[in-house]
Tab-separated table of C-alpha atoms and ligand atoms in Angstrom:
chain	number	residue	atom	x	y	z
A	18	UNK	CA	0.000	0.000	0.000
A	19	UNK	CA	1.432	3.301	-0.905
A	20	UNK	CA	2.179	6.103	2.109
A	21	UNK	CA	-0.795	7.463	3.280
A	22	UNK	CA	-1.066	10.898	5.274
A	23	UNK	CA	-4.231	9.792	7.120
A	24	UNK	CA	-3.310	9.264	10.607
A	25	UNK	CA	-5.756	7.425	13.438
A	26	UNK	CA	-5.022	7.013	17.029
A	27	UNK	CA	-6.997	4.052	18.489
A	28	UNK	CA	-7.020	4.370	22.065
A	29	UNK	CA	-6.527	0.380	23.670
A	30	UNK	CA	-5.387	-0.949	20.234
A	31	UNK	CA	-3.514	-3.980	22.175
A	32	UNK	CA	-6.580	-6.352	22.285
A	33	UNK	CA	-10.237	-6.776	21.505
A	34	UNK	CA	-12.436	-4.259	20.478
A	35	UNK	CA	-9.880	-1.586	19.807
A	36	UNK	CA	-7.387	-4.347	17.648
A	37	UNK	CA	-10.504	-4.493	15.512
A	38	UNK	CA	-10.978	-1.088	15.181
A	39	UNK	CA	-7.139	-0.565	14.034
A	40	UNK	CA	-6.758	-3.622	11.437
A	41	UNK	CA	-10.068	-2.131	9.557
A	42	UNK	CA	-8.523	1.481	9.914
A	43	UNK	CA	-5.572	-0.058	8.557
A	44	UNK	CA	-7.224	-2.161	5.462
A	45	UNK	CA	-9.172	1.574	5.032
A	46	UNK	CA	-5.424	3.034	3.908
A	47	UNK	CA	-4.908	4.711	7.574
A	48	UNK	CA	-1.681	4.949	9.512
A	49	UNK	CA	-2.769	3.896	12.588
A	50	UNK	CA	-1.272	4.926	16.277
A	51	UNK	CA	-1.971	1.587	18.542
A	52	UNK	CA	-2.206	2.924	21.753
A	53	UNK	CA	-1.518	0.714	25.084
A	54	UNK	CA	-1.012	0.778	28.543
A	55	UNK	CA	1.091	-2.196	29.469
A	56	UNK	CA	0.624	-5.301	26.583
A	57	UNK	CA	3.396	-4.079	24.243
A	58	UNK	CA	3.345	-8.084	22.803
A	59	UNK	CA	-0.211	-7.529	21.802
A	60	UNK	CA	-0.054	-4.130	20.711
A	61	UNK	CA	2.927	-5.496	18.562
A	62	UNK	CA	-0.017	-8.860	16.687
A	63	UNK	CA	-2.175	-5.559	15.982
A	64	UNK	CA	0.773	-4.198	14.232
A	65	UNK	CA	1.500	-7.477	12.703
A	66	UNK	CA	-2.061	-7.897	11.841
A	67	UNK	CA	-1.981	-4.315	10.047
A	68	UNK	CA	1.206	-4.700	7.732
A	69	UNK	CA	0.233	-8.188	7.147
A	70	UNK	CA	-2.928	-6.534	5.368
A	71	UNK	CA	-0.678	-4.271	3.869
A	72	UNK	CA	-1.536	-1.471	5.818
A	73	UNK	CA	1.092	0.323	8.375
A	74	UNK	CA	1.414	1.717	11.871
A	75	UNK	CA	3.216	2.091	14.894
A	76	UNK	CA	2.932	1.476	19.310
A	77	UNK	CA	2.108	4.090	21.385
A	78	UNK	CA	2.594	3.517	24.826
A	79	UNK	CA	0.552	5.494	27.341
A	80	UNK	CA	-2.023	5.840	30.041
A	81	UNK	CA	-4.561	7.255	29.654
A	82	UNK	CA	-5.677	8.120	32.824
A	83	UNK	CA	-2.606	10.448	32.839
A	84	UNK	CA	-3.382	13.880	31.491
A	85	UNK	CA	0.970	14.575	31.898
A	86	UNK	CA	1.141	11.072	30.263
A	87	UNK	CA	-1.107	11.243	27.261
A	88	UNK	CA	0.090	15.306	26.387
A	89	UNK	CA	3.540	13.804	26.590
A	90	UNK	CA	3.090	11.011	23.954
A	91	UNK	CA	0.877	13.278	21.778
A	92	UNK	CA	2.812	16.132	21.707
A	93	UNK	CA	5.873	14.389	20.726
A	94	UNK	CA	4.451	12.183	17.861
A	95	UNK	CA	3.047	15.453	16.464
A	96	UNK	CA	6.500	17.660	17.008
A	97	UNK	CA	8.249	13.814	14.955
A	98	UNK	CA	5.668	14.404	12.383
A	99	UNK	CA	5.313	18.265	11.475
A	100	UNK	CA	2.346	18.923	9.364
A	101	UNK	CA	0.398	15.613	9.699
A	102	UNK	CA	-2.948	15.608	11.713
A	103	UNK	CA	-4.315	13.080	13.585
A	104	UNK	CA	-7.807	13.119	11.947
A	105	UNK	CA	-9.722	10.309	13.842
A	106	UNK	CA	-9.438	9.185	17.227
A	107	UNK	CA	-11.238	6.329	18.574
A	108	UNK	CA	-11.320	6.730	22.516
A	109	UNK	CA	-11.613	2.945	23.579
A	110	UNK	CA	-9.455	2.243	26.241
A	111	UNK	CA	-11.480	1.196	29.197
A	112	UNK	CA	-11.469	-1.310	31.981
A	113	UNK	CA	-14.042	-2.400	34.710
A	114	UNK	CA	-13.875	-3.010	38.067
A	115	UNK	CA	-17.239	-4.029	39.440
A	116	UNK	CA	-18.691	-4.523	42.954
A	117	UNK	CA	-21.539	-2.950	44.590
A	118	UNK	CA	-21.254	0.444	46.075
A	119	UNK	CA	-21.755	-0.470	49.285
A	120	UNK	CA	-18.238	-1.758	49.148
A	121	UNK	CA	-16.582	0.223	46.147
A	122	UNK	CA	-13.316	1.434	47.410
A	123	UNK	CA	-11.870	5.105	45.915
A	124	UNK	CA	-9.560	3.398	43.832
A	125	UNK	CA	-11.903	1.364	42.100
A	126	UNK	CA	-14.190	4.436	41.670
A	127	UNK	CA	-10.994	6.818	40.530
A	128	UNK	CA	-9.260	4.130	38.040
A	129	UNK	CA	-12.372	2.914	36.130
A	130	UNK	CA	-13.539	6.713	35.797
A	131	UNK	CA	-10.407	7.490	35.027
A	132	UNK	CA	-9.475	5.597	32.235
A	133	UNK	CA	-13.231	6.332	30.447
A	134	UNK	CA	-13.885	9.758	31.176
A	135	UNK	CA	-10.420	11.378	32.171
A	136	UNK	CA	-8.924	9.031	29.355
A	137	UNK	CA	-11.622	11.024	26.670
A	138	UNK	CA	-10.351	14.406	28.042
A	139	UNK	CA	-6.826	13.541	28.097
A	140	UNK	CA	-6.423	12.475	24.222
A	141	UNK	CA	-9.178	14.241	22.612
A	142	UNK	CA	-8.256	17.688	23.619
A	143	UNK	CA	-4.309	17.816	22.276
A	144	UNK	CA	-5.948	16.331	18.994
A	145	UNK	CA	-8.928	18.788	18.482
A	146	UNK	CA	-6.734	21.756	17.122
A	147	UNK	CA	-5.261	19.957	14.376
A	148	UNK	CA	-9.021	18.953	13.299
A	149	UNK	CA	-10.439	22.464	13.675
A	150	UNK	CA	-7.533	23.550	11.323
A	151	UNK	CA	-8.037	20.870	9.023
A	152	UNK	CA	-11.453	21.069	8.906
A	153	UNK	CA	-12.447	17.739	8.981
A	154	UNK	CA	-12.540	15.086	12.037
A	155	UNK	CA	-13.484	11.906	13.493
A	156	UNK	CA	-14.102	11.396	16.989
A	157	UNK	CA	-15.841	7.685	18.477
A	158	UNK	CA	-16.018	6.937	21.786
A	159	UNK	CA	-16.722	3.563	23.010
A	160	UNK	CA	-19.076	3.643	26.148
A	161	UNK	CA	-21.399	0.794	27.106
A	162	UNK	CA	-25.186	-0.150	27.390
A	163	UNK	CA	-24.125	0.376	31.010
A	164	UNK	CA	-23.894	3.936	30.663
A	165	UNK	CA	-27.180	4.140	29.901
A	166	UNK	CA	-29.266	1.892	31.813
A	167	UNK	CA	-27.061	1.396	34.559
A	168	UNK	CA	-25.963	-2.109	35.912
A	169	UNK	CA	-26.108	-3.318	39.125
A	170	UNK	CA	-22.241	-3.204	40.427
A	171	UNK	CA	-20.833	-1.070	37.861
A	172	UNK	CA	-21.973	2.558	39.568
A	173	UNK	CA	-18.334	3.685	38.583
A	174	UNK	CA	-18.607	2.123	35.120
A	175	UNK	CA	-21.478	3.036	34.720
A	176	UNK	CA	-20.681	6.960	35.907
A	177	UNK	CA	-17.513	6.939	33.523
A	178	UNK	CA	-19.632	6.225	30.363
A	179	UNK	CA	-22.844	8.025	31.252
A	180	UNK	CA	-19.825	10.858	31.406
A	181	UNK	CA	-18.704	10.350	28.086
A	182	UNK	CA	-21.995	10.033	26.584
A	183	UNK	CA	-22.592	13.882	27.798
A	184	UNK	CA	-18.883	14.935	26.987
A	185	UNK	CA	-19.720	13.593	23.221
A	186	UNK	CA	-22.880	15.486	23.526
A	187	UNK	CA	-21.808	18.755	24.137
A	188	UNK	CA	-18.269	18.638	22.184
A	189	UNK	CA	-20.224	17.549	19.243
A	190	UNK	CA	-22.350	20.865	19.418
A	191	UNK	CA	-18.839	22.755	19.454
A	192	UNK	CA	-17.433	21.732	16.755
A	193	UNK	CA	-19.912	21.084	14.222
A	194	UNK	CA	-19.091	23.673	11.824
A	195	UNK	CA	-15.787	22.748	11.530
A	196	UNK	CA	-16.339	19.273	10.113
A	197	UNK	CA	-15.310	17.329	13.390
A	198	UNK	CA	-18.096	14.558	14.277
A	199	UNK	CA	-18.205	13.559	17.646
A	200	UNK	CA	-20.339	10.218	18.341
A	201	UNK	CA	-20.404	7.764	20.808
A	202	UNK	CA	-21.056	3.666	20.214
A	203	UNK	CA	-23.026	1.612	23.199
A	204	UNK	CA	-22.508	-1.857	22.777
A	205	UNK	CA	-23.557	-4.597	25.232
A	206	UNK	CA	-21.921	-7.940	25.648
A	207	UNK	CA	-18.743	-8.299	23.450
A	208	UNK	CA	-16.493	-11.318	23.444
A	209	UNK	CA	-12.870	-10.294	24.713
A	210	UNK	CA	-10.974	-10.318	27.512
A	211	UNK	CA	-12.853	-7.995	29.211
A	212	UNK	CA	-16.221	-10.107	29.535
A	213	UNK	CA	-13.881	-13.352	29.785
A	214	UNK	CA	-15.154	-14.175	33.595
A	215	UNK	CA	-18.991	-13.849	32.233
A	216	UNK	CA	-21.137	-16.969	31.902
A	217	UNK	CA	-21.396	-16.488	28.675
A	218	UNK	CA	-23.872	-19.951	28.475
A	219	UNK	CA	-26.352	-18.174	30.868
A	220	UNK	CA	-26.350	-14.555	29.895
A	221	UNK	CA	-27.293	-15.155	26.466
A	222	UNK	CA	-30.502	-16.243	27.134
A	223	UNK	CA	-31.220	-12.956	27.594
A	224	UNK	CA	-30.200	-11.312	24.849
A	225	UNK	CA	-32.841	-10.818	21.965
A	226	UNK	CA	-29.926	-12.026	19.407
A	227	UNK	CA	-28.977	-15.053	21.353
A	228	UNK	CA	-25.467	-14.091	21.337
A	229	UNK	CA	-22.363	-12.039	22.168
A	230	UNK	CA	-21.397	-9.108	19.748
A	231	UNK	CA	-17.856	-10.301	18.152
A	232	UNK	CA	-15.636	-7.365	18.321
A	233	UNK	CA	-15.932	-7.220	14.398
A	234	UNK	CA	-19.291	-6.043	14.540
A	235	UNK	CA	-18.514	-3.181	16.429
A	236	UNK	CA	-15.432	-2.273	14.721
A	237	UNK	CA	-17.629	-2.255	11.264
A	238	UNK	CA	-19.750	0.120	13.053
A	239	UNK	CA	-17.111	2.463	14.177
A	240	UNK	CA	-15.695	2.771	10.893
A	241	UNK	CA	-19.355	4.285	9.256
A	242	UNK	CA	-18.752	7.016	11.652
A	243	UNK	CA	-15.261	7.504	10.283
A	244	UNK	CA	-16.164	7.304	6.688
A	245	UNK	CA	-16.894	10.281	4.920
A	246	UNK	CA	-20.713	9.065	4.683
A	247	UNK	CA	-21.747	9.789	8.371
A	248	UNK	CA	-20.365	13.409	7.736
A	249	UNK	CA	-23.823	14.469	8.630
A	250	UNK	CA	-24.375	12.194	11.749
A	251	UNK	CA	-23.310	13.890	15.367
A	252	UNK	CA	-23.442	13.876	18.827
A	253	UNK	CA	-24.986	10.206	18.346
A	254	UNK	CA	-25.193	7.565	20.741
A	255	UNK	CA	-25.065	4.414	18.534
A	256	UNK	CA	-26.167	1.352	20.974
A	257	UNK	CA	-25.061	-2.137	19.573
A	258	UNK	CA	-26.876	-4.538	21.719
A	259	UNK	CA	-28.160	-7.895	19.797
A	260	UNK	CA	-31.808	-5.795	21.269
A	261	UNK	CA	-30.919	-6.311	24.999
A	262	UNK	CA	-32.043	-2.523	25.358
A	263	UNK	CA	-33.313	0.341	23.718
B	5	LIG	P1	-10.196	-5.400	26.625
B	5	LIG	O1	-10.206	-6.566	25.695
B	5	LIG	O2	-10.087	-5.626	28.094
B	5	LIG	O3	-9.014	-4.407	26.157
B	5	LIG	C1	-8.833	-3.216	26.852
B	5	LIG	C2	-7.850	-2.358	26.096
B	5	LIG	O4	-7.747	-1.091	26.758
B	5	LIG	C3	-6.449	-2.941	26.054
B	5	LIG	O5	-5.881	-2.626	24.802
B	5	LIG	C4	-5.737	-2.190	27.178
B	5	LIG	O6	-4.324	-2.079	27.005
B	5	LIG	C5	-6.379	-0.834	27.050
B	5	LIG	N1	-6.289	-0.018	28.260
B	5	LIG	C6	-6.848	-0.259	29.467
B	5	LIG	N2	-6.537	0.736	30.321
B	5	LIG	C7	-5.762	1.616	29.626
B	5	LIG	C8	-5.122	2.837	29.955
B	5	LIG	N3	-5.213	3.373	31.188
B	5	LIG	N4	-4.388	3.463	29.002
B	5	LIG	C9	-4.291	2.950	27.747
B	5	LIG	N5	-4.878	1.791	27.381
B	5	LIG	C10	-5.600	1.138	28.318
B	5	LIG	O7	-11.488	-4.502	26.431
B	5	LIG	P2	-12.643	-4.493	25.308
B	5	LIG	O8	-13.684	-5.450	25.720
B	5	LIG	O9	-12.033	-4.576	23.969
B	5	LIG	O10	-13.234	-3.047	25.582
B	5	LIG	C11	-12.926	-1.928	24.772
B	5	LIG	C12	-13.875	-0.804	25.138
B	5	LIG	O11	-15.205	-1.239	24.919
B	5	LIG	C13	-13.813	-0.373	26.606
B	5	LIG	O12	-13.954	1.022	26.712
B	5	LIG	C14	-14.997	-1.058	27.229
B	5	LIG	O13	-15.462	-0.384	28.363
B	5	LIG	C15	-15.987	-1.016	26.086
B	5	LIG	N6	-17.044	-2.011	26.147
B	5	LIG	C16	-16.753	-3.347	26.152
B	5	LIG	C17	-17.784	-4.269	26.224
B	5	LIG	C18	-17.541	-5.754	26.234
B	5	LIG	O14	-18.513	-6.499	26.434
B	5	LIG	N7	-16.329	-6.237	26.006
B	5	LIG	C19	-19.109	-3.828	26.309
B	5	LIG	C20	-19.364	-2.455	26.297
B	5	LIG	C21	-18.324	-1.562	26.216
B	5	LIG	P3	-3.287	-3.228	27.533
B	5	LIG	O15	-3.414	-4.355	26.516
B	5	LIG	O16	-1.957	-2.569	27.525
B	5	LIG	O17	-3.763	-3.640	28.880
């Protein structure tokens, strides 16, 4: 594939969902940035994965949960790379930590919010300039079902992505004009490693579709907000739920 000067940063490109999201960006002609926190090996098969598609990338190791962090790896990949814009992020890093309030300590309220919410504000705002300038942008976040119904022992996952589902609200109204489309995807069960320790067997049942979501599915999703044919669709919250809720 020749050079390409379209650049993506997927936010937790190491594994499931977000892998998905950065081999499509990369079949779509992308360079794509796979973030991590701490799985270089995996971020490294998502690279793999990429070139062996014919597409190209690179790691990008950072939390982020840290604003110092995440402005510190941004900023230097765009001082490397003078004149190239990051034109799409995908905010997906996310991890949950659940247990009932009752006996939720601080940490597991601070890290899961965090990584969702802070993690949004943290990469999205060094990147919004170069959009604004370029006049055109792609922003996805990845919340959950659970950020809009609420689950039972997730009241800090469940705060983090009812956060971003606002944040994606309002930033969508501010930048509008200027070509940037700010959305936000809801999906429900999704077979990685982060539903792993889920009875898969039993929960079904009670899903509609009879099944998981394969990370696929939502990846396919997330790139018709990226393509230039959802140019007119913002400030969405796209749920992707086999009909579990709506
Ligand atoms: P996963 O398989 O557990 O992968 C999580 C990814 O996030 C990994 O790449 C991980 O990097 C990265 N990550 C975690 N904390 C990070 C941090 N502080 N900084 C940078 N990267 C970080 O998760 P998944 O199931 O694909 O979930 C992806 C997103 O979808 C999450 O936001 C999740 O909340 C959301 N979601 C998932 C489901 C589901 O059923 N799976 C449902 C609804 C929403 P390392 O590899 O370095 O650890």
């Amino acid at each position: 594939m020749a050079k390409t000067n379209k650049y993506a940063l997927v936010t937790g490109g190491s594994r499931g969902i977000g892998r998905e999201i950065c081999l499509k960006l990369g079949g779509c002609g992308y360079h794509v940035l796979v973030n991590y926190k701490s799985n270089a090996a995996e971020a490294e098969k998502t690279l793999s994965g990429i070139r062996a598609a014919g597409g190209d990338g690179e790691a990008l190791q950072f939390d982020v949960a840290s604003g110092e962090e995440s402005t510190a790896a941004i900023e230097a990949w765009q001082k490397a790379h003078e004149g190239a814009c990051i034109e799409v992020v995908v905010n997906n890093a996310g991890i949950r930590d659940d247990v009932l309030m009752m006996w939720m300590e601080p940490q597991q309220w601070h890290s899961v919010i965090g990584t969702s919410l802070d993690g949004f504000y943290n990469v999205t705002r060094p990147l919004l300039k170069g959009m604004l300038v370029n006049r055109f942008g792609r922003i996805v976040n990845i919340v959950s079902l659970s950020g809009i119904k609420g689950l039972p022992g997730q009241a800090n996952y469940a705060a983090a992505k009812g956060g971003v589902i606002a944040a994606t609200k309002a930033l969508a109204q501010e930048v509008a004009k200027k070509g940037v489309t700010v959305n936000a995807i809801a999906p429900g069960f999704v077979r990685t490693d982060m539903t792993a320790d889920i009875d898969e067997a039993e929960l079904r049942k009670q899903i509609p579709a009879g099944r998981f979501c394969e990370p696929a599915e939502v990846a396919d999703l997330a790139m018709f907000l990226i393509s230039e044919q959802a140019s007119y669709i913002t400030g969405e919250v796209i749920s992707i739920n086999g009909g579990l809720y709506t």
